[in-house]
């Protein structure tokens, strides 16, 4: 049978029916190249669940980090060896369980891109990652509260709200924070994306008990009222919360523990945009648009959906930018988000938002 190949970035990759490859993840791999190029002081980079090797081989060739690729599947291992020589990159290739691999070696940067949940690899990855940690999750249903296995994977309760995509990222970040602190490490999220069926985060890892304590100080809970749409949050691992919604007196629900801090670092995002721009990546326009939205996002751990609010008020939605400008004119903070074209963040309460939306209907 004729060998199939695919070209992406500056690499050509041989494919095999027996080894995972998803062309739709080019966007994520392109962002990863721009991120990896924005890292500082990275000599040793691990692609711990590498499949065809496409992501790690791109990092080696397009960025120049010293990459080790690992996959426990024999067919993947052989294909990675083939693909490294095909692309003329000098990478170590390894054929182990990712947990064994990461437990015995430390890397400046560690990438975890498994099938489904990354939870089983987070302890070993937290041990191994010295400067940067990248984590993808494709188990969005459990992360976002649509499936009960979220409790087991993340030891946290998500809620299936209209901002479930953001909640998924925050549940994942909360879990990573709790894994890193065990190793006396903390993190700063550099960029955290939610798209279609995956979430991915790029984190700066910092060593030391103080940095670890700082990270867990951002853990807490989101308080949500399904009756009126009220939402708020409270920091801490043990918290006291009023059972009743302050707006409508219904019983509120809690989601967490989850990460309430910033999802992106502005300076890093700007650097990533520069790298994206100068590299001519195939998904460049999409990446730039997404990063611009991430950069705009307010530092508030949930968002609202314009269409959902209009539906409740039985009014038709105007342009979302008009709503955001109006909220700002009224003295509130407001921004779009990268989560969806109809979502926005604001410090206005749900009642205030409804008044504004009504006045524009
Ligand atoms: C989603 S794929 C990785 C995709 C790849 N990063 C890309 O961009 O195309 C996950 C890979 O993890 C491998 N894998 C699954 N469990 C593993 C484990 N415990 N240790 C090492 N590799 C594992 C699978 O063989 C598969 O190739
Ligand atoms: Zn309420």
JSON list of C-alpha atoms and ligand atoms in Angstrom, two decimals, residues 225 227-230 245 247-250, ligand 2:
[
{"chain": "A", "resi": 225, "resn": "UNK", "atom": "CA", "xyz": [-28.06, 30.56, 40.29]},
{"chain": "A", "resi": 227, "resn": "UNK", "atom": "CA", "xyz": [-33.09, 30.47, 38.19]},
{"chain": "A", "resi": 228, "resn": "UNK", "atom": "CA", "xyz": [-31.98, 34.02, 37.43]},
{"chain": "A", "resi": 229, "resn": "UNK", "atom": "CA", "xyz": [-28.47, 33.68, 35.99]},
{"chain": "A", "resi": 230, "resn": "UNK", "atom": "CA", "xyz": [-26.71, 35.35, 38.95]},
{"chain": "A", "resi": 245, "resn": "UNK", "atom": "CA", "xyz": [-29.34, 33.70, 45.62]},
{"chain": "A", "resi": 247, "resn": "UNK", "atom": "CA", "xyz": [-31.17, 38.36, 43.62]},
{"chain": "A", "resi": 248, "resn": "UNK", "atom": "CA", "xyz": [-34.01, 35.85, 43.53]},
{"chain": "A", "resi": 249, "resn": "UNK", "atom": "CA", "xyz": [-33.76, 33.80, 46.75]},
{"chain": "A", "resi": 250, "resn": "UNK", "atom": "CA", "xyz": [-33.50, 30.48, 44.84]},
{"chain": "B", "resi": 2, "resn": "LIG", "atom": "ZN1", "xyz": [-31.13, 33.87, 41.41]}
]
